[in-house]
mmCIF file with all atom_site columns, C-alpha atoms in Angstrom:
data_model
loop_
_atom_site.group_PDB
_atom_site.id
_atom_site.type_symbol
_atom_site.label_atom_id
_atom_site.label_alt_id
_atom_site.label_comp_id
_atom_site.label_asym_id
_atom_site.label_entity_id
_atom_site.label_seq_id
_atom_site.pdbx_PDB_ins_code
_atom_site.Cartn_x
_atom_site.Cartn_y
_atom_site.Cartn_z
_atom_site.occupancy
_atom_site.B_iso_or_equiv
_atom_site.pdbx_formal_charge
_atom_site.auth_seq_id
_atom_site.auth_comp_id
_atom_site.auth_asym_id
_atom_site.auth_atom_id
_atom_site.pdbx_PDB_model_num
ATOM 1   C CA . MET K 1 1   ? 0.000   -0.003  0.062  1.00 78.00 ? 30  MET K CA 1
ATOM 2   C CA . LYS K 1 2   ? 1.468   3.410   -1.034 1.00 87.00 ? 31  LYS K CA 1
ATOM 3   C CA . PHE K 1 3   ? -0.072  6.182   1.037  1.00 93.00 ? 32  PHE K CA 1
ATOM 4   C CA . PRO K 1 4   ? -0.498  9.569   -0.347 1.00 96.00 ? 33  PRO K CA 1
ATOM 5   C CA . ASP K 1 5   ? 1.549   12.606  0.955  1.00 96.00 ? 34  ASP K CA 1
ATOM 6   C CA . ARG K 1 6   ? -1.475  13.733  2.990  1.00 97.00 ? 35  ARG K CA 1
ATOM 7   C CA . PHE K 1 7   ? -4.459  11.939  4.222  1.00 98.00 ? 36  PHE K CA 1
ATOM 8   C CA . PHE K 1 8   ? -7.181  12.103  6.964  1.00 98.00 ? 37  PHE K CA 1
ATOM 9   C CA . ILE K 1 9   ? -7.982  9.464   9.431  1.00 98.00 ? 38  ILE K CA 1
ATOM 10  C CA . THR K 1 10  ? -11.607 9.295   10.567 1.00 98.00 ? 39  THR K CA 1
ATOM 11  C CA . GLY K 1 11  ? -13.698 6.682   12.308 1.00 98.00 ? 40  GLY K CA 1
ATOM 12  C CA . THR K 1 12  ? -17.170 5.179   12.103 1.00 97.00 ? 41  THR K CA 1
ATOM 13  C CA . ASP K 1 13  ? -17.690 6.237   15.810 1.00 92.00 ? 42  ASP K CA 1
ATOM 14  C CA . THR K 1 14  ? -15.902 7.481   18.770 1.00 88.00 ? 43  THR K CA 1
ATOM 15  C CA . ASN K 1 15  ? -13.515 4.997   20.528 1.00 89.00 ? 44  ASN K CA 1
ATOM 16  C CA . VAL K 1 16  ? -13.134 2.725   17.395 1.00 95.00 ? 45  VAL K CA 1
ATOM 17  C CA . GLY K 1 17  ? -9.362  2.926   17.579 1.00 95.00 ? 46  GLY K CA 1
ATOM 18  C CA . LYS K 1 18  ? -8.523  5.638   15.129 1.00 96.00 ? 47  LYS K CA 1
ATOM 19  C CA . THR K 1 19  ? -5.937  7.058   17.505 1.00 97.00 ? 48  THR K CA 1
ATOM 20  C CA . VAL K 1 20  ? -4.188  3.874   17.874 1.00 98.00 ? 49  VAL K CA 1
ATOM 21  C CA . VAL K 1 21  ? -4.322  3.437   14.102 1.00 98.00 ? 50  VAL K CA 1
ATOM 22  C CA . SER K 1 22  ? -2.856  6.892   13.755 1.00 98.00 ? 51  SER K CA 1
ATOM 23  C CA . ALA K 1 23  ? -0.076  5.910   16.035 1.00 98.00 ? 52  ALA K CA 1
ATOM 24  C CA . LEU K 1 24  ? 0.634   2.888   14.071 1.00 98.00 ? 53  LEU K CA 1
ATOM 25  C CA . LEU K 1 25  ? 0.700   4.781   10.735 1.00 98.00 ? 54  LEU K CA 1
ATOM 26  C CA . THR K 1 26  ? 2.741   7.666   12.156 1.00 98.00 ? 55  THR K CA 1
ATOM 27  C CA . GLN K 1 27  ? 5.265   5.222   13.574 1.00 97.00 ? 56  GLN K CA 1
ATOM 28  C CA . GLY K 1 28  ? 5.368   2.989   10.419 1.00 97.00 ? 57  GLY K CA 1
ATOM 29  C CA . LEU K 1 29  ? 5.446   5.854   7.794  1.00 97.00 ? 58  LEU K CA 1
ATOM 30  C CA . ASN K 1 30  ? 7.782   8.055   9.975  1.00 96.00 ? 59  ASN K CA 1
ATOM 31  C CA . ALA K 1 31  ? 4.953   10.635  9.435  1.00 97.00 ? 60  ALA K CA 1
ATOM 32  C CA . THR K 1 32  ? 3.926   13.956  10.850 1.00 97.00 ? 61  THR K CA 1
ATOM 33  C CA . TYR K 1 33  ? 0.792   13.913  12.903 1.00 98.00 ? 62  TYR K CA 1
ATOM 34  C CA . TRP K 1 34  ? -1.875  16.665  13.340 1.00 98.00 ? 63  TRP K CA 1
ATOM 35  C CA . LYS K 1 35  ? -5.087  16.640  15.403 1.00 98.00 ? 64  LYS K CA 1
ATOM 36  C CA . PRO K 1 36  ? -6.744  19.832  14.419 1.00 98.00 ? 65  PRO K CA 1
ATOM 37  C CA . ILE K 1 37  ? -9.403  19.573  17.081 1.00 98.00 ? 66  ILE K CA 1
ATOM 38  C CA . GLN K 1 38  ? -8.750  17.908  20.523 1.00 98.00 ? 67  GLN K CA 1
ATOM 39  C CA . SER K 1 39  ? -11.833 17.647  22.953 1.00 96.00 ? 68  SER K CA 1
ATOM 40  C CA . GLY K 1 40  ? -10.623 16.908  26.427 1.00 93.00 ? 69  GLY K CA 1
ATOM 41  C CA . ARG K 1 41  ? -7.665  14.846  27.727 1.00 88.00 ? 70  ARG K CA 1
ATOM 42  C CA . ASP K 1 42  ? -8.001  11.438  29.408 1.00 83.00 ? 71  ASP K CA 1
ATOM 43  C CA . PRO K 1 43  ? -5.373  12.040  30.844 1.00 91.00 ? 72  PRO K CA 1
ATOM 44  C CA . LEU K 1 44  ? -3.432  12.895  27.701 1.00 95.00 ? 73  LEU K CA 1
ATOM 45  C CA . THR K 1 45  ? -4.340  14.603  24.465 1.00 97.00 ? 74  THR K CA 1
ATOM 46  C CA . ASP K 1 46  ? -4.204  12.325  21.417 1.00 97.00 ? 75  ASP K CA 1
ATOM 47  C CA . THR K 1 47  ? -1.019  14.131  20.295 1.00 98.00 ? 76  THR K CA 1
ATOM 48  C CA . GLU K 1 48  ? 0.642   13.549  23.637 1.00 97.00 ? 77  GLU K CA 1
ATOM 49  C CA . TYR K 1 49  ? -0.469  9.881   23.611 1.00 97.00 ? 78  TYR K CA 1
ATOM 50  C CA . ILE K 1 50  ? 0.907   9.186   20.148 1.00 98.00 ? 79  ILE K CA 1
ATOM 51  C CA . ARG K 1 51  ? 4.086   10.903  20.942 1.00 98.00 ? 80  ARG K CA 1
ATOM 52  C CA . GLN K 1 52  ? 4.407   8.780   24.067 1.00 97.00 ? 81  GLN K CA 1
ATOM 53  C CA . VAL K 1 53  ? 3.720   5.423   22.339 1.00 98.00 ? 82  VAL K CA 1
ATOM 54  C CA . THR K 1 54  ? 5.807   6.087   19.293 1.00 98.00 ? 83  THR K CA 1
ATOM 55  C CA . ASP K 1 55  ? 8.709   7.796   20.991 1.00 97.00 ? 84  ASP K CA 1
ATOM 56  C CA . LEU K 1 56  ? 9.002   10.048  17.993 1.00 97.00 ? 85  LEU K CA 1
ATOM 57  C CA . ASP K 1 57  ? 10.599  13.542  18.648 1.00 95.00 ? 86  ASP K CA 1
ATOM 58  C CA . GLU K 1 58  ? 8.409   16.669  18.580 1.00 95.00 ? 87  GLU K CA 1
ATOM 59  C CA . SER K 1 59  ? 9.289   17.579  14.978 1.00 95.00 ? 88  SER K CA 1
ATOM 60  C CA . HIS K 1 60  ? 6.683   14.817  14.024 1.00 97.00 ? 89  HIS K CA 1
ATOM 61  C CA . PHE K 1 61  ? 3.850   16.670  15.793 1.00 97.00 ? 90  PHE K CA 1
ATOM 62  C CA . LEU K 1 62  ? 1.908   19.771  15.026 1.00 97.00 ? 91  LEU K CA 1
ATOM 63  C CA . GLN K 1 63  ? -0.008  21.755  17.616 1.00 96.00 ? 92  GLN K CA 1
ATOM 64  C CA . GLU K 1 64  ? -3.715  21.490  17.693 1.00 97.00 ? 93  GLU K CA 1
ATOM 65  C CA . ARG K 1 65  ? -5.670  24.334  16.233 1.00 97.00 ? 94  ARG K CA 1
ATOM 66  C CA . PHE K 1 66  ? -8.303  23.987  18.983 1.00 98.00 ? 95  PHE K CA 1
ATOM 67  C CA . CYS K 1 67  ? -7.631  22.165  22.374 1.00 97.00 ? 96  CYS K CA 1
ATOM 68  C CA . LEU K 1 68  ? -11.006 22.096  24.094 1.00 97.00 ? 97  LEU K CA 1
ATOM 69  C CA . THR K 1 69  ? -11.564 21.320  27.792 1.00 96.00 ? 98  THR K CA 1
ATOM 70  C CA . ALA K 1 70  ? -14.515 18.907  27.729 1.00 96.00 ? 99  ALA K CA 1
ATOM 71  C CA . PRO K 1 71  ? -14.472 15.400  26.251 1.00 95.00 ? 100 PRO K CA 1
ATOM 72  C CA . LEU K 1 72  ? -17.585 16.221  24.181 1.00 96.00 ? 101 LEU K CA 1
ATOM 73  C CA . SER K 1 73  ? -18.577 16.753  20.528 1.00 96.00 ? 102 SER K CA 1
ATOM 74  C CA . PRO K 1 74  ? -16.513 19.723  19.309 1.00 97.00 ? 103 PRO K CA 1
ATOM 75  C CA . HIS K 1 75  ? -19.539 22.034  18.942 1.00 98.00 ? 104 HIS K CA 1
ATOM 76  C CA . ALA K 1 76  ? -20.526 21.349  22.587 1.00 98.00 ? 105 ALA K CA 1
ATOM 77  C CA . ALA K 1 77  ? -16.980 21.528  23.968 1.00 97.00 ? 106 ALA K CA 1
ATOM 78  C CA . ALA K 1 78  ? -16.289 24.804  22.129 1.00 98.00 ? 107 ALA K CA 1
ATOM 79  C CA . ALA K 1 79  ? -19.532 26.282  23.463 1.00 97.00 ? 108 ALA K CA 1
ATOM 80  C CA . LEU K 1 80  ? -18.469 25.498  26.969 1.00 97.00 ? 109 LEU K CA 1
ATOM 81  C CA . ASP K 1 81  ? -15.090 27.080  26.401 1.00 97.00 ? 110 ASP K CA 1
ATOM 82  C CA . GLY K 1 82  ? -16.601 30.124  24.737 1.00 98.00 ? 111 GLY K CA 1
ATOM 83  C CA . VAL K 1 83  ? -14.883 29.308  21.479 1.00 96.00 ? 112 VAL K CA 1
ATOM 84  C CA . ASP K 1 84  ? -16.194 29.587  18.008 1.00 97.00 ? 113 ASP K CA 1
ATOM 85  C CA . ILE K 1 85  ? -14.931 27.121  15.409 1.00 98.00 ? 114 ILE K CA 1
ATOM 86  C CA . ALA K 1 86  ? -14.982 27.956  11.623 1.00 98.00 ? 115 ALA K CA 1
ATOM 87  C CA . LEU K 1 87  ? -13.600 25.999  8.696  1.00 98.00 ? 116 LEU K CA 1
ATOM 88  C CA . SER K 1 88  ? -11.528 29.092  7.820  1.00 97.00 ? 117 SER K CA 1
ATOM 89  C CA . ASP K 1 89  ? -9.527  28.478  11.041 1.00 97.00 ? 118 ASP K CA 1
ATOM 90  C CA . PHE K 1 90  ? -7.796  25.505  9.632  1.00 97.00 ? 119 PHE K CA 1
ATOM 91  C CA . GLU K 1 91  ? -4.975  25.532  7.117  1.00 95.00 ? 120 GLU K CA 1
ATOM 92  C CA . LEU K 1 92  ? -2.776  22.595  6.148  1.00 94.00 ? 121 LEU K CA 1
ATOM 93  C CA . PRO K 1 93  ? 0.812   23.245  6.898  1.00 87.00 ? 122 PRO K CA 1
ATOM 94  C CA . THR K 1 94  ? 3.154   23.254  3.834  1.00 83.00 ? 123 THR K CA 1
ATOM 95  C CA . ALA K 1 95  ? 6.693   23.460  5.190  1.00 80.00 ? 124 ALA K CA 1
ATOM 96  C CA . ILE K 1 96  ? 6.739   19.876  6.481  1.00 86.00 ? 125 ILE K CA 1
ATOM 97  C CA . ALA K 1 97  ? 8.059   16.595  5.034  1.00 83.00 ? 126 ALA K CA 1
ATOM 98  C CA . PRO K 1 98  ? 5.402   14.138  4.020  1.00 90.00 ? 127 PRO K CA 1
ATOM 99  C CA . PRO K 1 99  ? 3.488   12.157  4.792  1.00 96.00 ? 128 PRO K CA 1
ATOM 100 C CA . LEU K 1 100 ? 1.076   14.192  6.940  1.00 98.00 ? 129 LEU K CA 1
ATOM 101 C CA . ILE K 1 101 ? -1.584  12.303  8.931  1.00 98.00 ? 130 ILE K CA 1
ATOM 102 C CA . VAL K 1 102 ? -4.493  14.369  10.111 1.00 98.00 ? 131 VAL K CA 1
ATOM 103 C CA . GLU K 1 103 ? -6.763  12.760  12.660 1.00 98.00 ? 132 GLU K CA 1
ATOM 104 C CA . GLY K 1 104 ? -10.435 13.900  13.202 1.00 97.00 ? 133 GLY K CA 1
ATOM 105 C CA . ALA K 1 105 ? -12.504 14.141  16.406 1.00 95.00 ? 134 ALA K CA 1
ATOM 106 C CA . GLY K 1 106 ? -15.331 11.537  16.611 1.00 92.00 ? 135 GLY K CA 1
ATOM 107 C CA . GLY K 1 107 ? -17.067 10.357  13.476 1.00 95.00 ? 136 GLY K CA 1
ATOM 108 C CA . LEU K 1 108 ? -18.038 12.074  10.198 1.00 98.00 ? 137 LEU K CA 1
ATOM 109 C CA . MET K 1 109 ? -21.278 13.642  11.261 1.00 97.00 ? 138 MET K CA 1
ATOM 110 C CA . VAL K 1 110 ? -19.887 15.110  14.543 1.00 97.00 ? 139 VAL K CA 1
ATOM 111 C CA . PRO K 1 111 ? -20.786 18.800  14.554 1.00 98.00 ? 140 PRO K CA 1
ATOM 112 C CA . LEU K 1 112 ? -18.102 21.486  14.681 1.00 98.00 ? 141 LEU K CA 1
ATOM 113 C CA . ASN K 1 113 ? -20.407 24.465  14.983 1.00 98.00 ? 142 ASN K CA 1
ATOM 114 C CA . GLN K 1 114 ? -24.091 25.282  14.105 1.00 97.00 ? 143 GLN K CA 1
ATOM 115 C CA . GLN K 1 115 ? -23.559 24.504  10.309 1.00 98.00 ? 144 GLN K CA 1
ATOM 116 C CA . ASP K 1 116 ? -20.517 22.446  9.788  1.00 98.00 ? 145 ASP K CA 1
ATOM 117 C CA . LEU K 1 117 ? -19.675 18.828  10.442 1.00 98.00 ? 146 LEU K CA 1
ATOM 118 C CA . MET K 1 118 ? -16.350 16.942  10.583 1.00 98.00 ? 147 MET K CA 1
ATOM 119 C CA . LEU K 1 119 ? -17.225 15.762  7.100  1.00 98.00 ? 148 LEU K CA 1
ATOM 120 C CA . ASP K 1 120 ? -17.100 19.391  6.011  1.00 98.00 ? 149 ASP K CA 1
ATOM 121 C CA . LEU K 1 121 ? -13.766 19.878  7.583  1.00 98.00 ? 150 LEU K CA 1
ATOM 122 C CA . ILE K 1 122 ? -12.400 16.898  5.596  1.00 98.00 ? 151 ILE K CA 1
ATOM 123 C CA . LYS K 1 123 ? -13.971 18.391  2.365  1.00 98.00 ? 152 LYS K CA 1
ATOM 124 C CA . TYR K 1 124 ? -12.575 21.835  3.237  1.00 98.00 ? 153 TYR K CA 1
ATOM 125 C CA . LEU K 1 125 ? -8.993  20.379  3.731  1.00 98.00 ? 154 LEU K CA 1
ATOM 126 C CA . ASP K 1 126 ? -9.315  18.414  0.434  1.00 97.00 ? 155 ASP K CA 1
ATOM 127 C CA . LEU K 1 127 ? -7.858  15.107  1.844  1.00 98.00 ? 156 LEU K CA 1
ATOM 128 C CA . PRO K 1 128 ? -8.450  11.574  1.080  1.00 98.00 ? 157 PRO K CA 1
ATOM 129 C CA . VAL K 1 129 ? -9.752  9.353   3.959  1.00 98.00 ? 158 VAL K CA 1
ATOM 130 C CA . CYS K 1 130 ? -8.650  6.288   5.635  1.00 98.00 ? 159 CYS K CA 1
ATOM 131 C CA . LEU K 1 131 ? -11.695 5.013   7.588  1.00 98.00 ? 160 LEU K CA 1
ATOM 132 C CA . VAL K 1 132 ? -11.209 3.108   10.898 1.00 98.00 ? 161 VAL K CA 1
ATOM 133 C CA . ALA K 1 133 ? -13.856 0.718   11.871 1.00 98.00 ? 162 ALA K CA 1
ATOM 134 C CA . ARG K 1 134 ? -14.251 -1.698  14.685 1.00 97.00 ? 163 ARG K CA 1
ATOM 135 C CA . SER K 1 135 ? -14.273 -5.431  13.733 1.00 97.00 ? 164 SER K CA 1
ATOM 136 C CA . SER K 1 136 ? -17.175 -6.500  16.020 1.00 96.00 ? 165 SER K CA 1
ATOM 137 C CA . LEU K 1 137 ? -20.939 -6.636  15.828 1.00 93.00 ? 166 LEU K CA 1
ATOM 138 C CA . GLY K 1 138 ? -22.436 -3.542  14.402 1.00 93.00 ? 167 GLY K CA 1
ATOM 139 C CA . THR K 1 139 ? -19.543 -2.460  12.320 1.00 97.00 ? 168 THR K CA 1
ATOM 140 C CA . ILE K 1 140 ? -21.184 -3.267  9.024  1.00 98.00 ? 169 ILE K CA 1
ATOM 141 C CA . ASN K 1 141 ? -23.972 -0.745  9.423  1.00 98.00 ? 170 ASN K CA 1
ATOM 142 C CA . HIS K 1 142 ? -21.750 2.008   10.829 1.00 97.00 ? 171 HIS K CA 1
ATOM 143 C CA . THR K 1 143 ? -19.040 1.436   8.209  1.00 98.00 ? 172 THR K CA 1
ATOM 144 C CA . LEU K 1 144 ? -21.508 1.457   5.224  1.00 98.00 ? 173 LEU K CA 1
ATOM 145 C CA . LEU K 1 145 ? -23.231 4.562   6.401  1.00 98.00 ? 174 LEU K CA 1
ATOM 146 C CA . SER K 1 146 ? -19.798 6.304   6.876  1.00 98.00 ? 175 SER K CA 1
ATOM 147 C CA . LEU K 1 147 ? -18.760 5.110   3.364  1.00 98.00 ? 176 LEU K CA 1
ATOM 148 C CA . ALA K 1 148 ? -22.135 6.473   1.850  1.00 98.00 ? 177 ALA K CA 1
ATOM 149 C CA . GLN K 1 149 ? -21.507 9.873   3.455  1.00 98.00 ? 178 GLN K CA 1
ATOM 150 C CA . LEU K 1 150 ? -18.014 10.249  2.111  1.00 98.00 ? 179 LEU K CA 1
ATOM 151 C CA . ARG K 1 151 ? -19.095 9.304   -1.303 1.00 98.00 ? 180 ARG K CA 1
ATOM 152 C CA . ARG K 1 152 ? -22.066 11.773  -1.142 1.00 98.00 ? 181 ARG K CA 1
ATOM 153 C CA . ALA K 1 153 ? -19.473 14.392  -0.415 1.00 98.00 ? 182 ALA K CA 1
ATOM 154 C CA . ASN K 1 154 ? -17.148 13.203  -3.248 1.00 98.00 ? 183 ASN K CA 1
ATOM 155 C CA . ILE K 1 155 ? -14.292 12.646  -0.772 1.00 98.00 ? 184 ILE K CA 1
ATOM 156 C CA . PRO K 1 156 ? -11.761 10.071  -1.993 1.00 98.00 ? 185 PRO K CA 1
ATOM 157 C CA . ILE K 1 157 ? -11.558 6.842   0.148  1.00 98.00 ? 186 ILE K CA 1
ATOM 158 C CA . LEU K 1 158 ? -8.265  5.129   0.528  1.00 98.00 ? 187 LEU K CA 1
ATOM 159 C CA . GLY K 1 159 ? -9.842  2.142   2.273  1.00 98.00 ? 188 GLY K CA 1
ATOM 160 C CA . VAL K 1 160 ? -10.968 0.696   5.646  1.00 98.00 ? 189 VAL K CA 1
ATOM 161 C CA . ILE K 1 161 ? -8.819  -0.435  8.526  1.00 98.00 ? 190 ILE K CA 1
ATOM 162 C CA . LEU K 1 162 ? -10.546 -2.775  10.875 1.00 98.00 ? 191 LEU K CA 1
ATOM 163 C CA . ASN K 1 163 ? -9.539  -2.573  14.561 1.00 98.00 ? 192 ASN K CA 1
ATOM 164 C CA . GLY K 1 164 ? -10.060 -5.477  16.903 1.00 97.00 ? 193 GLY K CA 1
ATOM 165 C CA . THR K 1 165 ? -10.193 -9.225  16.818 1.00 97.00 ? 194 THR K CA 1
ATOM 166 C CA . LYS K 1 166 ? -10.363 -10.506 13.242 1.00 97.00 ? 195 LYS K CA 1
ATOM 167 C CA . ASN K 1 167 ? -13.828 -11.199 12.080 1.00 98.00 ? 196 ASN K CA 1
ATOM 168 C CA . PRO K 1 168 ? -13.661 -12.623 8.413  1.00 98.00 ? 197 PRO K CA 1
ATOM 169 C CA . GLY K 1 169 ? -17.434 -12.306 7.924  1.00 98.00 ? 198 GLY K CA 1
ATOM 170 C CA . ASN K 1 170 ? -17.570 -8.661  8.853  1.00 98.00 ? 199 ASN K CA 1
ATOM 171 C CA . ARG K 1 171 ? -14.537 -7.952  6.795  1.00 98.00 ? 200 ARG K CA 1
ATOM 172 C CA . GLU K 1 172 ? -15.952 -9.742  3.684  1.00 98.00 ? 201 GLU K CA 1
ATOM 173 C CA . ALA K 1 173 ? -19.282 -7.862  4.155  1.00 98.00 ? 202 ALA K CA 1
ATOM 174 C CA . ILE K 1 174 ? -17.712 -4.489  4.311  1.00 98.00 ? 203 ILE K CA 1
ATOM 175 C CA . ALA K 1 175 ? -15.508 -5.176  1.346  1.00 98.00 ? 204 ALA K CA 1
ATOM 176 C CA . HIS K 1 176 ? -18.478 -6.451  -0.766 1.00 98.00 ? 205 HIS K CA 1
ATOM 177 C CA . TYR K 1 177 ? -21.421 -4.159  0.213  1.00 98.00 ? 206 TYR K CA 1
ATOM 178 C CA . GLY K 1 178 ? -19.107 -1.119  0.690  1.00 98.00 ? 207 GLY K CA 1
ATOM 179 C CA . GLN K 1 179 ? -17.145 -1.831  -2.485 1.00 98.00 ? 208 GLN K CA 1
ATOM 180 C CA . VAL K 1 180 ? -14.097 -0.681  -0.596 1.00 98.00 ? 209 VAL K CA 1
ATOM 181 C CA . ALA K 1 181 ? -10.523 -1.891  -0.038 1.00 98.00 ? 210 ALA K CA 1
ATOM 182 C CA . ILE K 1 182 ? -9.773  -3.358  3.404  1.00 98.00 ? 211 ILE K CA 1
ATOM 183 C CA . LEU K 1 183 ? -6.323  -1.895  3.904  1.00 97.00 ? 212 LEU K CA 1
ATOM 184 C CA . GLY K 1 184 ? -5.583  -4.057  7.049  1.00 96.00 ? 213 GLY K CA 1
ATOM 185 C CA . GLU K 1 185 ? -6.721  -5.483  10.301 1.00 97.00 ? 214 GLU K CA 1
ATOM 186 C CA . LEU K 1 186 ? -5.214  -4.401  13.621 1.00 97.00 ? 215 LEU K CA 1
ATOM 187 C CA . GLU K 1 187 ? -5.668  -6.997  16.302 1.00 96.00 ? 216 GLU K CA 1
ATOM 188 C CA . PRO K 1 188 ? -5.507  -6.033  19.895 1.00 96.00 ? 217 PRO K CA 1
ATOM 189 C CA . LEU K 1 189 ? -1.816  -5.392  21.089 1.00 95.00 ? 218 LEU K CA 1
ATOM 190 C CA . ALA K 1 190 ? -0.631  -6.702  24.341 1.00 94.00 ? 219 ALA K CA 1
ATOM 191 C CA . ALA K 1 191 ? 1.224   -3.500  24.707 1.00 96.00 ? 220 ALA K CA 1
ATOM 192 C CA . ILE K 1 192 ? 1.416   -0.276  22.609 1.00 97.00 ? 221 ILE K CA 1
ATOM 193 C CA . ASN K 1 193 ? 4.899   0.818   22.164 1.00 98.00 ? 222 ASN K CA 1
ATOM 194 C CA . PRO K 1 194 ? 7.304   1.616   19.248 1.00 97.00 ? 223 PRO K CA 1
ATOM 195 C CA . ASN K 1 195 ? 8.364   -1.943  18.697 1.00 97.00 ? 224 ASN K CA 1
ATOM 196 C CA . THR K 1 196 ? 4.791   -3.469  18.705 1.00 97.00 ? 225 THR K CA 1
ATOM 197 C CA . LEU K 1 197 ? 3.409   -0.650  16.483 1.00 97.00 ? 226 LEU K CA 1
ATOM 198 C CA . ARG K 1 198 ? 6.319   -1.070  14.056 1.00 96.00 ? 227 ARG K CA 1
ATOM 199 C CA . THR K 1 199 ? 5.798   -4.905  13.975 1.00 97.00 ? 228 THR K CA 1
ATOM 200 C CA . ALA K 1 200 ? 2.058   -4.529  13.428 1.00 97.00 ? 229 ALA K CA 1
ATOM 201 C CA . PHE K 1 201 ? 2.623   -2.097  10.684 1.00 97.00 ? 230 PHE K CA 1
ATOM 202 C CA . GLN K 1 202 ? 4.983   -4.411  8.911  1.00 96.00 ? 231 GLN K CA 1
ATOM 203 C CA . GLN K 1 203 ? 2.627   -7.356  9.336  1.00 94.00 ? 232 GLN K CA 1
ATOM 204 C CA . MET K 1 204 ? -0.332  -5.351  8.035  1.00 94.00 ? 233 MET K CA 1
ATOM 205 C CA . PHE K 1 205 ? 1.361   -3.989  4.979  1.00 89.00 ? 234 PHE K CA 1
ATOM 206 C CA . GLU K 1 206 ? 3.722   -7.022  4.431  1.00 78.00 ? 235 GLU K CA 1
ATOM 207 C CA . ILE K 1 207 ? 6.817   -4.870  4.470  1.00 66.00 ? 236 ILE K CA 1
#
């Protein structure tokens, strides 16, 4: 799999593992990571967590545009902080070595403000998407709905990465009904650190 110079990682839902997948790809591709909107820290921000588990130096990480206090949807967390989020607040950095991995907050239909969704931010940044989905029960519906939204918005889809214990039936159904490439499957890791992430990346992409 050859990844583009810049791409966006989103998930079918919250807590589907997109930050762990982002860590795996940041480590494996020696990439730069950017989380434009961070809602809450538990106890670390996603940027801090990925830096910790990859052990990459600070040059691989860009500062969040918004770092909101509450672990809520961006529109709700921003309201609590008295912050207004607009698409024009975001600009892709140019003076960095590729690849650049941009991770969203929540799923595609999470609101940023009164009119824009995470989907609109992806469209605004003009990035192709890697969709992270859980492997377990319920994933077919969530994944097909997410793929449909991406296609409705004419956003290029790189493929799907399934996170969790392998489920061949769900993998086959998503590939068939979603007409999408399954880029890989990330099984639960006993520990998350540079070595396990590097090994999982190599196994996933047969490098």
